[in-house]
Tab-separated table of C-alpha atoms in Angstrom:
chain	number	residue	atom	x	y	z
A	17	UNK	CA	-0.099	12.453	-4.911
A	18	UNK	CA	3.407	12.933	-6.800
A	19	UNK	CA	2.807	15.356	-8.889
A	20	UNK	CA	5.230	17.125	-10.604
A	21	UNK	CA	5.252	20.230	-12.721
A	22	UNK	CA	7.128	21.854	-15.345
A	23	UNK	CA	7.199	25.339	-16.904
A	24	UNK	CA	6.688	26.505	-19.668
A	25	UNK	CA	5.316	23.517	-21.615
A	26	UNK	CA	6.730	24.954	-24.561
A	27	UNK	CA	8.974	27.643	-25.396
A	28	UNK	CA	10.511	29.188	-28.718
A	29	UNK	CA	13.853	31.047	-28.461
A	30	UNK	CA	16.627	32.430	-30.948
A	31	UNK	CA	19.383	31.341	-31.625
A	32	UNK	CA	21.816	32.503	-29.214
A	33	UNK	CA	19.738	33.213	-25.924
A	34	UNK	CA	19.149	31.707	-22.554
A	35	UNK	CA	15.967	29.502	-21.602
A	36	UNK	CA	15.290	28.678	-18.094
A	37	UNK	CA	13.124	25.721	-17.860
A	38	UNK	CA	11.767	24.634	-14.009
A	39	UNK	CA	10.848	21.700	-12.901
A	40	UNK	CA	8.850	21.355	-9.122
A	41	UNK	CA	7.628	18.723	-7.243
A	42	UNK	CA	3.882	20.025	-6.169
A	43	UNK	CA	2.877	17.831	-3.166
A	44	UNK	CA	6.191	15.752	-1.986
A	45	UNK	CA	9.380	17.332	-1.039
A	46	UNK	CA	11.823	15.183	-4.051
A	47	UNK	CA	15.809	13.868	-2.695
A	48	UNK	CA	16.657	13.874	-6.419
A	49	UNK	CA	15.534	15.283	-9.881
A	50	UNK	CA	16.925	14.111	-13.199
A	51	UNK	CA	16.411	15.965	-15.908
A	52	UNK	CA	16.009	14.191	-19.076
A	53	UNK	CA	16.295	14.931	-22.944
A	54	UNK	CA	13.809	13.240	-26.007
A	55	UNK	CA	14.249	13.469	-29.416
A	56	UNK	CA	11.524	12.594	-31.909
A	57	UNK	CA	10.214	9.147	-32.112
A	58	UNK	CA	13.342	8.218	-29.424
A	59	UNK	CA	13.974	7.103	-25.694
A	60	UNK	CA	14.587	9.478	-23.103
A	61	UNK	CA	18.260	10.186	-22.182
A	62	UNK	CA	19.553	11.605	-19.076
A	63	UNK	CA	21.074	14.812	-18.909
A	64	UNK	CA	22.019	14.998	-14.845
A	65	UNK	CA	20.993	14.008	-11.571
A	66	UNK	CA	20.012	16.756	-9.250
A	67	UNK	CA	20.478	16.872	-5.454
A	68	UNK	CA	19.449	19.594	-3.108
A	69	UNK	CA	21.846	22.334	-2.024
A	70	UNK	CA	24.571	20.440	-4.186
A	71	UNK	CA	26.218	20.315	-7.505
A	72	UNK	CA	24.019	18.251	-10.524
A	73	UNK	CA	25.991	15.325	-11.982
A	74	UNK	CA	26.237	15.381	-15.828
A	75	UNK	CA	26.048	12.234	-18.150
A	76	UNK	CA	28.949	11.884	-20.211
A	77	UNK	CA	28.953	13.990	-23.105
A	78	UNK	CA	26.417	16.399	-21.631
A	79	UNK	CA	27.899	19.528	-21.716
A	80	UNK	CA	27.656	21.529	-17.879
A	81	UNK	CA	28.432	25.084	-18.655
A	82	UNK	CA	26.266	24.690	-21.537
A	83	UNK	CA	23.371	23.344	-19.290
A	84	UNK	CA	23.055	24.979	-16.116
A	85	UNK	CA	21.319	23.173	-13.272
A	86	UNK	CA	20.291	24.299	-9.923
A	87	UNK	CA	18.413	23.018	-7.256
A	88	UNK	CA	17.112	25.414	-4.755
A	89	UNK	CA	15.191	23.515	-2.785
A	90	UNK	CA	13.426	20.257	-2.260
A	91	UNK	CA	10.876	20.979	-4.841
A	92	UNK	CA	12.292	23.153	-7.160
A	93	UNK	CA	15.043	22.107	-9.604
A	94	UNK	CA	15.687	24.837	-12.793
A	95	UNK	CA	17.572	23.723	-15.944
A	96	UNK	CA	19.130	26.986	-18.182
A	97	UNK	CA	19.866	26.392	-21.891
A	98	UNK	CA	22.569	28.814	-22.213
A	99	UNK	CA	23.655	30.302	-25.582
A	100	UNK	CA	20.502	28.100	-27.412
A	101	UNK	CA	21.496	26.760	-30.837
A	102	UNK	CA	19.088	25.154	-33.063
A	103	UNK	CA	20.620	21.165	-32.206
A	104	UNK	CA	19.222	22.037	-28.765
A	105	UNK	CA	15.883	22.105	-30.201
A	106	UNK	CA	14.383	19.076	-28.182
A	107	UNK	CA	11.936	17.750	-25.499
A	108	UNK	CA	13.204	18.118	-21.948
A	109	UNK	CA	11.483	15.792	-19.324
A	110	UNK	CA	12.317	15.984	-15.382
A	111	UNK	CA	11.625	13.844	-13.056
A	112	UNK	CA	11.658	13.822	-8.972
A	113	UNK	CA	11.946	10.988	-6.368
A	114	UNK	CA	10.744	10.596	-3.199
A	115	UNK	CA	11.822	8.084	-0.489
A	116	UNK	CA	11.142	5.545	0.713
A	117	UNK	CA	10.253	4.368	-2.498
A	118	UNK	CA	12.424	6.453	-5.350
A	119	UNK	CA	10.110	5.785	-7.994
A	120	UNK	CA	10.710	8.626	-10.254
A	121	UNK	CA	7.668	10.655	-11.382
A	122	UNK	CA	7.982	12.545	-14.548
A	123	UNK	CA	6.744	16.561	-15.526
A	124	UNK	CA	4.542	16.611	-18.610
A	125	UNK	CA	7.594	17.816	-20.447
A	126	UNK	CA	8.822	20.987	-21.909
A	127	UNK	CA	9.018	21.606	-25.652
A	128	UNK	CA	12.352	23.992	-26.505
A	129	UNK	CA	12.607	25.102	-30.425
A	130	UNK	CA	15.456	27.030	-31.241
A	131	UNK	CA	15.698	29.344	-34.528
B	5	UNK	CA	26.871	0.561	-17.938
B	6	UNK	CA	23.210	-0.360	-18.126
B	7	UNK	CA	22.332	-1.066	-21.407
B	8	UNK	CA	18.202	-1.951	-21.966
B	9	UNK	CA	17.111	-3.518	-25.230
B	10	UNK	CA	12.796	-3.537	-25.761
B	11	UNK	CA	10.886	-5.479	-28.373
B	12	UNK	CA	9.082	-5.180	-30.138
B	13	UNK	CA	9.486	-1.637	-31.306
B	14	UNK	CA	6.118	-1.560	-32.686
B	15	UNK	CA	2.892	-3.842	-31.468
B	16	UNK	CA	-0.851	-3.818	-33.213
B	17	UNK	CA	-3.164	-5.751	-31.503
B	18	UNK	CA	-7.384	-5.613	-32.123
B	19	UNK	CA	-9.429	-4.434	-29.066
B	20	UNK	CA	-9.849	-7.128	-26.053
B	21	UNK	CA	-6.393	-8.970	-27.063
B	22	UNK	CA	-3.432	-9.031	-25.266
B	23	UNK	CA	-0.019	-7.436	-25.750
B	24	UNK	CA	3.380	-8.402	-24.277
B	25	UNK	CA	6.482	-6.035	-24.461
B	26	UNK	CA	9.869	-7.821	-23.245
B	27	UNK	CA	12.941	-6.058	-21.914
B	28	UNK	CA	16.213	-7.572	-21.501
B	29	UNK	CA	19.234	-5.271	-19.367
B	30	UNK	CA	23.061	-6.002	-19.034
B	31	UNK	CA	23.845	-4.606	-15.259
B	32	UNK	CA	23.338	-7.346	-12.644
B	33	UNK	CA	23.119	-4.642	-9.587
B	34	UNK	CA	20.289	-3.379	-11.686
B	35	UNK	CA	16.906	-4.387	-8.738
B	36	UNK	CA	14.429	-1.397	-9.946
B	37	UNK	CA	12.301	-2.184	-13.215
B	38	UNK	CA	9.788	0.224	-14.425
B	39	UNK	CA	7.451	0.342	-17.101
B	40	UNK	CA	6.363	3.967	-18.399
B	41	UNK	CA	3.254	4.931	-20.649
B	42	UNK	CA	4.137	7.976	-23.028
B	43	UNK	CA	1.529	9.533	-25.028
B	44	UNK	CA	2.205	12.189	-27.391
B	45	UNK	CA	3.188	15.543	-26.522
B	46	UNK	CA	3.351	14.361	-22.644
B	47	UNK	CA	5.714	12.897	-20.374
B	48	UNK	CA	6.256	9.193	-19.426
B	49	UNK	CA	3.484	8.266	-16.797
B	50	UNK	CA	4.651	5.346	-14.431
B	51	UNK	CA	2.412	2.033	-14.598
B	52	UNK	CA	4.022	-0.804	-12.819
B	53	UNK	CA	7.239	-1.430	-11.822
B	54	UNK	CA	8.915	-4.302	-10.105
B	55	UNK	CA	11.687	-5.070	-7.852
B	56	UNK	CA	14.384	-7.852	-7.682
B	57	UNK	CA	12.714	-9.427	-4.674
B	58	UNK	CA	9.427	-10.202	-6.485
B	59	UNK	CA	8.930	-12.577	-9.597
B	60	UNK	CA	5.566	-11.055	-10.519
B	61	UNK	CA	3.210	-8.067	-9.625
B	62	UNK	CA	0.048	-7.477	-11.100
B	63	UNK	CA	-2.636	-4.137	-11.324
B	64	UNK	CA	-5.944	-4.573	-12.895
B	65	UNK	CA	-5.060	-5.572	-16.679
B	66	UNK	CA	-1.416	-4.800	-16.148
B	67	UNK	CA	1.179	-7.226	-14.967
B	68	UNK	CA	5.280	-7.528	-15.139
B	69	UNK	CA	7.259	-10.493	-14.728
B	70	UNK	CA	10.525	-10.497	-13.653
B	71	UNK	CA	13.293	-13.211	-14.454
B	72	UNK	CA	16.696	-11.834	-12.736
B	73	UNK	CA	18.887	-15.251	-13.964
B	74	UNK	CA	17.798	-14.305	-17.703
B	75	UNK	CA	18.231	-10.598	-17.135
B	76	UNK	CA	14.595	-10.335	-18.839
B	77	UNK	CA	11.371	-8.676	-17.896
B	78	UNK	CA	8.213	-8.323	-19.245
B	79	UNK	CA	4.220	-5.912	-19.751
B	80	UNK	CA	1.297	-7.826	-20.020
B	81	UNK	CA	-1.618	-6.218	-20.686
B	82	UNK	CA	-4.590	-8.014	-21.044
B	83	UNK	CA	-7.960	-6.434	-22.835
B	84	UNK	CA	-6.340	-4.303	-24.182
B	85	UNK	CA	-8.366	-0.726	-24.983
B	86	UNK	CA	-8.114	1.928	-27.751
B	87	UNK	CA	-6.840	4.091	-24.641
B	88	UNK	CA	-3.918	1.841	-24.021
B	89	UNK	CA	-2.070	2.924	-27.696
B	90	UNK	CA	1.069	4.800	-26.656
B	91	UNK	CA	4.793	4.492	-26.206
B	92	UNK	CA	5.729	2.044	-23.808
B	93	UNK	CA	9.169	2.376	-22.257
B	94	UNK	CA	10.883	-0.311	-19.684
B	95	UNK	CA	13.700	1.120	-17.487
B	96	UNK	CA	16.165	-0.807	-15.273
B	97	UNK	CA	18.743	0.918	-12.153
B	98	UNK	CA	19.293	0.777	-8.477
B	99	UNK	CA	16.974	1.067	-5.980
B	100	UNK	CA	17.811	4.884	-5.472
B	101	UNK	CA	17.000	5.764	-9.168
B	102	UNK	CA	21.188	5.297	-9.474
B	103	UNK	CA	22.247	4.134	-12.865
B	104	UNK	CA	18.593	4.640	-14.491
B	105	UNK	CA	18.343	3.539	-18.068
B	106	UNK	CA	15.319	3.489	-20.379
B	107	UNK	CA	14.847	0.786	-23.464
B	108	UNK	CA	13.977	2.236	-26.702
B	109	UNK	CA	9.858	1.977	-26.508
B	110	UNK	CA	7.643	0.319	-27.704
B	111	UNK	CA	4.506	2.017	-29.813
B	112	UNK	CA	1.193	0.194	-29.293
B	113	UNK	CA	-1.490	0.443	-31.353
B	114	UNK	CA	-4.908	-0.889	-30.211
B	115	UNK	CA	-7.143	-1.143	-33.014
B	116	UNK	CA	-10.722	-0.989	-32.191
């Protein structure tokens, strides 16, 4: 059990344009996603923590209106890239808990290249 | 905040040895401690992870220690495979995934 999905696993988009990205949690209804962001040969950063039927929280420096996040329901959790620019160009990871335990379980990723 | 440090940031070891990866973290209400197996292309896959009320946990070939006064924790893996070389991340936060912080990684190469 605890799987968790992500689509598309990769996506190319120009410069300029939206990209929705989802994120769902197949076979356990999740509390909280977090949605994370991995650069090349780096650690994974978080982006925002994602409740149910309430506002994400943004890490400092992560910019909201630039990266829309809603959470619909207890297994679905979409991230938007609005207005793409080429620095966006990344690897975006979620990731869903579950109680009692919260251990976070990670999607297999999405690949974003902006040009 | 939590701030993780991991070392080393690169590990080759020949087939059947064993590797350690050590973590050290700043935040004292940190109680959550993860380890995370990246391989290319995919996302982190959990492991092991261990909790402030336990010392030591071990899975097959795979075992973390914990030392809370030291603020250290450590990935054993013993006989070691070809299929263990990936990036290995630690993590430390709360209990509720609060505060969650990965180290840098560490890549492990297994060399048959």
């Amino acid at each position: 059990g605890a799987v968790v999905s992500q689509h598309p696993s990769w996506v190319i988009c120009k410069s300029g344009t939206s990209v929705k990205i989802e994120c769902r949690s197949l076979d356990f209804q999740a509390t909280t996603m977090f949605w994370y962001r991995q650069f090349p040969k780096q650690s994974l950063m978080l982006m925002a923590t994602s409740n149910e039927g309430s506002k994400a929280t943004y890490e400092q420096g992560v910019e909201k209106d630039k990266f829309l996040i809603n959470h619909a329901s207890l297994t679905l959790s979409t991230l938007t890239v609005t207005s793409a620019h080429p620095e966006d160009s990344s690897f975006y990871i979620c990731s869903a808990t579950r109680q009692p335990t919260w251990e976070q379980y990670f999607g297999p990723g999405t690949r974003l290249t902006v040009t | 905040g939590e701030n993780v440090e991991q070392h080393p940031s690169t590990l080759s070891v020949q087939e059947g040895d064993s590797a350690v990866i050590k973590c050290t973290y700043s935040d004292s209400a940190s109680n959550y401690f993860p380890w995370y197996k990246q391989e290319l292309g995919k996302g982190p896959q959990l492991i092991i992870d261990i909790r402030s009320n336990v010392g030591e946990k071990k899975d097959q070939r795979i075992a973390v220690t914990l030392n809370k006064t030291a603020k250290h924790f450590s990935l054993h893996i013993t006989e070691t495979q070809p299929e263990d070389s990936a990036v290995y991340f630690c993590a430390a936060g709360g209990n509720y995934g609060q505060n969650f912080v990965f180290g840098p990684g560490t890549r492990l190469s297994v060399l048959p």
